[in-house]
CSV table of C-alpha atoms in Angstrom, one decimal:
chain,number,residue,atom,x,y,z
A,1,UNK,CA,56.7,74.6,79.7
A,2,UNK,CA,55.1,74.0,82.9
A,3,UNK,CA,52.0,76.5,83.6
A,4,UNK,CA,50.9,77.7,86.9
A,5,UNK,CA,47.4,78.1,87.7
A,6,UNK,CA,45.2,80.9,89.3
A,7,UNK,CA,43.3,80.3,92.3
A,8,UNK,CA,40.2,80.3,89.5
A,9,UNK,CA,41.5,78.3,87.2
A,10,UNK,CA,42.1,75.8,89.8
A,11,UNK,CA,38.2,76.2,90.8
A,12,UNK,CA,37.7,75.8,86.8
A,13,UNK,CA,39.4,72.7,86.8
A,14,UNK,CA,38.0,71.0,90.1
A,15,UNK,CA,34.5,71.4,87.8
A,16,UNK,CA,36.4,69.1,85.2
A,17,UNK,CA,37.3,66.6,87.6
A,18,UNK,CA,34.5,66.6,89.5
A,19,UNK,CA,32.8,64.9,86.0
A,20,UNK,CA,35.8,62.4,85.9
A,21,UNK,CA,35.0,61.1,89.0
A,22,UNK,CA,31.2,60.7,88.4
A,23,UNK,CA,32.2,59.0,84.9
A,24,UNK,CA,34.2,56.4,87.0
A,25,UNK,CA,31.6,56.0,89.5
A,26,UNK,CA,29.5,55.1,86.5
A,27,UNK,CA,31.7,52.6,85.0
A,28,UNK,CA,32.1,50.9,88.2
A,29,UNK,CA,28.7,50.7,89.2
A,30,UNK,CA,28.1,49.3,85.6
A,31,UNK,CA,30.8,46.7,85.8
A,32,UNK,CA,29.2,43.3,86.9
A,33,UNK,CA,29.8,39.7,85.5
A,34,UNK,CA,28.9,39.4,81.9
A,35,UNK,CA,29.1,43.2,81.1
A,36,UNK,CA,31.9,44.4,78.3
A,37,UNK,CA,34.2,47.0,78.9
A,38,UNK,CA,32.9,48.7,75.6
A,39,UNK,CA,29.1,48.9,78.0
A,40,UNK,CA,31.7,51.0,81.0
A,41,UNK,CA,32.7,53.1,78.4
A,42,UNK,CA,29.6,53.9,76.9
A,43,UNK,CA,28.5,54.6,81.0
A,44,UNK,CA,31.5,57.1,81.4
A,45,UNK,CA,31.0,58.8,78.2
A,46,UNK,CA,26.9,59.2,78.7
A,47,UNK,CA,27.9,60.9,82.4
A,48,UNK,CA,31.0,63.3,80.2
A,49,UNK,CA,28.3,64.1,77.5
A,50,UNK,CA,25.2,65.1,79.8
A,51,UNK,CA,27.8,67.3,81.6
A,52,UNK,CA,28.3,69.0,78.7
A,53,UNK,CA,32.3,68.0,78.9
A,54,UNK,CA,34.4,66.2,76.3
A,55,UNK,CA,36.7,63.7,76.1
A,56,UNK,CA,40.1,64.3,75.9
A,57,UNK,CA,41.2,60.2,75.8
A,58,UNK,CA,38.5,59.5,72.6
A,59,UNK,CA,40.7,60.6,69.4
A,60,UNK,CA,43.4,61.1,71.1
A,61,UNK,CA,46.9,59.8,69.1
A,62,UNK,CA,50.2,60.3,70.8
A,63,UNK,CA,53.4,60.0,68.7
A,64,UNK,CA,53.8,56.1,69.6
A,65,UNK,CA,50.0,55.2,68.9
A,66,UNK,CA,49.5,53.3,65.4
A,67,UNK,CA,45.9,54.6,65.7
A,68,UNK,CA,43.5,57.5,67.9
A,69,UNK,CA,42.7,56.3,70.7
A,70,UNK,CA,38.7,54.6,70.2
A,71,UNK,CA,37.2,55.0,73.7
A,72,UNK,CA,36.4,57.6,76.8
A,73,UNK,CA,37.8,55.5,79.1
A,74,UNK,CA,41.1,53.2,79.5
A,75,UNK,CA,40.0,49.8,80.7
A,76,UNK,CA,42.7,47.2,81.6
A,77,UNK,CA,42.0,44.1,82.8
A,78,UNK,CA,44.1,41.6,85.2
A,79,UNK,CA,47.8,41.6,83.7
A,80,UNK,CA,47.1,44.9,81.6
A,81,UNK,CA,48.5,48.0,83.3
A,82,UNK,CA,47.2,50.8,81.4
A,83,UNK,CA,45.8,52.2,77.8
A,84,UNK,CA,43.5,48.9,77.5
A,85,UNK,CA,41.1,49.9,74.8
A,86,UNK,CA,37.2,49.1,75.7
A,87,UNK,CA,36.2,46.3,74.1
A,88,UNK,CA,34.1,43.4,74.1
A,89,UNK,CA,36.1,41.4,76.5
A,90,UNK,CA,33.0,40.7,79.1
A,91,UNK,CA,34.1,40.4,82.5
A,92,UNK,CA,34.7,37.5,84.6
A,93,UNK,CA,34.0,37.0,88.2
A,94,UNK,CA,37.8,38.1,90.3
A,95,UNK,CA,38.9,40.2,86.9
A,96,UNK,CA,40.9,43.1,88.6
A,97,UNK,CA,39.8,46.5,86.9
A,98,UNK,CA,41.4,49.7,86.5
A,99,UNK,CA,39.5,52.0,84.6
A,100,UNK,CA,41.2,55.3,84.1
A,101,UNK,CA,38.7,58.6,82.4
A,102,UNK,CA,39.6,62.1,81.8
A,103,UNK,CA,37.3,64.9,81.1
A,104,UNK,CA,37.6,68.6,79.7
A,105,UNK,CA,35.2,71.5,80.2
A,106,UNK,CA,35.2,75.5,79.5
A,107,UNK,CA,38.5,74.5,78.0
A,108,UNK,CA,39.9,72.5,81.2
A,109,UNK,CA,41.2,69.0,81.9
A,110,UNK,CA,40.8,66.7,85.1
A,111,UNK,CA,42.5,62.9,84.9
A,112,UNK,CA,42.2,60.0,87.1
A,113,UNK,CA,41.9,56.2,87.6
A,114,UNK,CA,40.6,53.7,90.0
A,115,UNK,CA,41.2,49.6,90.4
A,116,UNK,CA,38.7,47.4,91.8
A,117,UNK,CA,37.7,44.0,91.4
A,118,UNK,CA,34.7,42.8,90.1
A,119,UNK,CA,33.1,39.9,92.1
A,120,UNK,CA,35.3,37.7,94.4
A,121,UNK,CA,38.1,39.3,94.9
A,122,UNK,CA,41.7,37.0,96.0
A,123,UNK,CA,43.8,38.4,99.0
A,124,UNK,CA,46.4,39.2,96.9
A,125,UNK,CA,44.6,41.6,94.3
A,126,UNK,CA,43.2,43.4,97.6
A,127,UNK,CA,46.3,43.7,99.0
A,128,UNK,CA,47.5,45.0,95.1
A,129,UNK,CA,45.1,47.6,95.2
A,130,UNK,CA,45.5,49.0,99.2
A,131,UNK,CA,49.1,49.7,98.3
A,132,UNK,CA,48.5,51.3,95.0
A,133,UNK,CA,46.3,53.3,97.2
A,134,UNK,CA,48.4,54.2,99.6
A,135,UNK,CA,51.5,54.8,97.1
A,136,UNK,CA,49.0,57.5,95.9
A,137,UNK,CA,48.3,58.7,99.3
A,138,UNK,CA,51.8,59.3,100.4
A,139,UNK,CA,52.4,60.9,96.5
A,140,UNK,CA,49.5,63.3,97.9
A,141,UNK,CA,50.9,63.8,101.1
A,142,UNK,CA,54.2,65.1,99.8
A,143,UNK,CA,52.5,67.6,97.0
A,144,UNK,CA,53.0,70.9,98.9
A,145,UNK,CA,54.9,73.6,98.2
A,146,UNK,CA,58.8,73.8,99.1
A,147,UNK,CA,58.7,70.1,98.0
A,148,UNK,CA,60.2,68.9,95.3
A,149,UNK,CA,59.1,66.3,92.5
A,150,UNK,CA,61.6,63.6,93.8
A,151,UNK,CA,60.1,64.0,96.8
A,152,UNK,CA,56.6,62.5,95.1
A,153,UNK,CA,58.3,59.8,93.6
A,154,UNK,CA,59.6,58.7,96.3
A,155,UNK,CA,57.0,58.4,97.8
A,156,UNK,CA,55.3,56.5,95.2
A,157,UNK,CA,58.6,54.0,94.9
A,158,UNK,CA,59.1,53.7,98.5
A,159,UNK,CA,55.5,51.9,99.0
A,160,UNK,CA,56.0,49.8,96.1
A,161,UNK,CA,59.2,48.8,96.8
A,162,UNK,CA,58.4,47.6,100.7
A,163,UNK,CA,55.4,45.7,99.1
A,164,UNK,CA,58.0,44.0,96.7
A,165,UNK,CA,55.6,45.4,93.4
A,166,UNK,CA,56.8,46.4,90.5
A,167,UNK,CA,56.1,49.8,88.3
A,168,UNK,CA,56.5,49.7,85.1
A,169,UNK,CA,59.6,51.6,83.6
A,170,UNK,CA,59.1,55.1,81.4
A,171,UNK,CA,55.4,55.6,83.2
A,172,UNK,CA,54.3,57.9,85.7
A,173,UNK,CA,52.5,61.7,86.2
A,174,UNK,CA,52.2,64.7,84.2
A,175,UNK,CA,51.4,68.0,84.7
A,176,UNK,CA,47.8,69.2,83.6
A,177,UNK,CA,45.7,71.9,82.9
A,178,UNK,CA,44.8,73.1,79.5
A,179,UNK,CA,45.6,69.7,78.3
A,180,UNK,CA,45.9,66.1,79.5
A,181,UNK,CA,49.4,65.9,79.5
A,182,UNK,CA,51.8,69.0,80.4
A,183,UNK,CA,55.0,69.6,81.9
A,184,UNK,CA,56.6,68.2,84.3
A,185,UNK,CA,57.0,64.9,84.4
A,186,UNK,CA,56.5,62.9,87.4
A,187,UNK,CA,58.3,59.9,87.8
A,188,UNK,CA,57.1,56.9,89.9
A,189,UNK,CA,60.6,56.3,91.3
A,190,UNK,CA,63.5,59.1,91.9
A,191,UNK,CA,65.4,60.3,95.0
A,192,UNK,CA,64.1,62.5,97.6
A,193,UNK,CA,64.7,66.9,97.2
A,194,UNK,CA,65.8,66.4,93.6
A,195,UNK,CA,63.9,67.9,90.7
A,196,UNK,CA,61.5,70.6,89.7
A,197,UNK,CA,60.5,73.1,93.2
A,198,UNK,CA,56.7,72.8,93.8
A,199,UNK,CA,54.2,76.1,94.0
A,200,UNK,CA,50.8,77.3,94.9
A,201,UNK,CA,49.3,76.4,91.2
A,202,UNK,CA,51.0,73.8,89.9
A,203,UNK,CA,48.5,71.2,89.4
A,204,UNK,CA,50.0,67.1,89.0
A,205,UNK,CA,47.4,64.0,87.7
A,206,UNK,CA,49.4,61.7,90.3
A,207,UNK,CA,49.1,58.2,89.5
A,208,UNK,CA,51.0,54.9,90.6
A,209,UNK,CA,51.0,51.3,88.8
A,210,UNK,CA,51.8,49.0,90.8
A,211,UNK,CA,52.7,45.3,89.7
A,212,UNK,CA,52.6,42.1,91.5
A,213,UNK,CA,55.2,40.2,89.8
A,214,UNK,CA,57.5,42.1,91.0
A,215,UNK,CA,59.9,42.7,87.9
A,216,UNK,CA,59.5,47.0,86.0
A,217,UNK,CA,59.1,45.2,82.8
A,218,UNK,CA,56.3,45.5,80.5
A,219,UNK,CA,55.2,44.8,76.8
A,220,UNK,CA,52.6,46.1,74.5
A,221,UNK,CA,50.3,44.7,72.5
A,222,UNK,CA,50.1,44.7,68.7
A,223,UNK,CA,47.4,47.0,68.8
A,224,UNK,CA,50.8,50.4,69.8
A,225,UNK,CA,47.9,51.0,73.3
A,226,UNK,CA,47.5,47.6,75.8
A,227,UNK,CA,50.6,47.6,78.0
A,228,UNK,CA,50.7,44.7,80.1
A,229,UNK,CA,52.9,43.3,83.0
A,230,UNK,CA,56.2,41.1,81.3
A,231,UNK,CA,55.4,38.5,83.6
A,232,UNK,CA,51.5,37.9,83.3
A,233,UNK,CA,51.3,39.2,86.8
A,234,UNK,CA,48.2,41.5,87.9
A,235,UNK,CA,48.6,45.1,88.0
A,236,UNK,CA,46.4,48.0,89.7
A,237,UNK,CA,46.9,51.9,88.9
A,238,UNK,CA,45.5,54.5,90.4
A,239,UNK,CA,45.7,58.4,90.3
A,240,UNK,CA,44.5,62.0,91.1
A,241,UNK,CA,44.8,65.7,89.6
A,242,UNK,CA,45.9,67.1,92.8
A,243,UNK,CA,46.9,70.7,93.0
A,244,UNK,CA,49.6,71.8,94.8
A,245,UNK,CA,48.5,74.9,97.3
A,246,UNK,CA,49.6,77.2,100.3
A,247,UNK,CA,46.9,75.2,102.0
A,248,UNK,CA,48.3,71.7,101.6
A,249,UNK,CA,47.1,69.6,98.6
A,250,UNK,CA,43.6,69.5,96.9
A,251,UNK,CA,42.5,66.9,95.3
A,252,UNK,CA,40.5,67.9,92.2
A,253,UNK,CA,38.8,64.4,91.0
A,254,UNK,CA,36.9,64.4,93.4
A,255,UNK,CA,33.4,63.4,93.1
């Protein structure tokens, strides 16, 4: 069921993302060489705690999981695309980053994700993360209302595809609100004025993952969370809760 949101619940939520982003900020000022990605969780999840939030990623256990979900924060690193479980991997000088955090206060939920590179970064990993970014930026752009969900994943799919990257089949946005993941859907690829009608209220965690390889295909590890890129290529993801209002989108994981 999808949910539409007040005007005040919207203001309710922007409170929750406004932690997640300060929970990222942390983990990325906190990742240099030699640090683990279990030390940027333990950053994130001070910032969630002191804000008197909670963390809707730690415990968490989806149908496909073997096991809950350990940390506050997803960190995957180089050919990981998503769900990499902090660890004691310590990071190496040109590791590409994406750290994605979510965060739920007064009962609601803000989501979002952010790539960088830690150290030297190579041409190509910038030029992986600028068009992640800007795959999210035109998902943004088309998140008003009259639009229609195809119209956001096109968006998404047409940046990828002109930068010949990859997105990894069967992932994409959600819906959120109450919890992390609601309805609808929000595919990552799909054909323009097709799909669910967006309104003032309905509030999307946007989020590309772009690969460099090229190829949609992906694995996952034994451990049921790491999903990496088939190819051992790098991979970048990125994402937002944006809302979708009369006054044009508003990003709500924002610091």
């Amino acid at each position: 069921m999808v949910e539409i949101k007040t005007d005040g619940e919207l203001d309710a939520m922007r409170e929750a993302g406004r932690i997640v982003a300060n929970a990222l900020a942390a983990a990325h000022d906190t990742a240099k060489t030699g640090v683990t990605l279990r030390e940027l969780d333990e950053a994130a999840h001070a910032v969630i705690k002191d804000a008197g939030a909670s963390s809707p990623f730690l415990g968490y256990k989806p149908d496909f999981a073997p096991t809950p979900f350990p940390g506050v924060i997803c960190a995957s690193v180089n050919d990981v695309i998503v769900h990499g479980i902090p660890s004691d991997y310590a990071l190496r000088d040109g590791d590409l980053v994406s750290i994605d955090c979510g965060a739920k206060l007064d009962g609601w939920t803000g989501d979002a994700a952010i790539s960088f590179v830690v150290g030297t970064a190579r041409p190509a990993d910038t030029a992986l993360i600028d068009a992640t970014q800007r795959a999210l930026d035109a998902a943004i752009a088309a998140a008003v209302p009259g639009n229609r969900i195809g119209d956001i994943s096109h968006a998404v799919g047409t940046v990828a595809r002109s930068g010949g990257y990859g997105m990894p089949a069967d992932f994409g946005g959600h819906g959120i609100g109450r919890e992390m993941h609601e309805d609808p859907h929000v595919p990552n690829r799909g054909r323009p004025r097709r799909g669910m009608t967006l309104r003032h209220g309905l509030v999307l965690a946007l989020e590309p993952m772009l690969m460099a390889g090229g190829s949609n295909a992906y694995r996952t590890d034994a451990d049921g969370w790491t999903i990496r890129t088939a190819d051992g290529s790098r991979a970048a993801h990125i994402e937002h809760s944006v809302a979708i209002t009369k006054d044009g989108p508003r990003v709500l994981t924002l610091p």
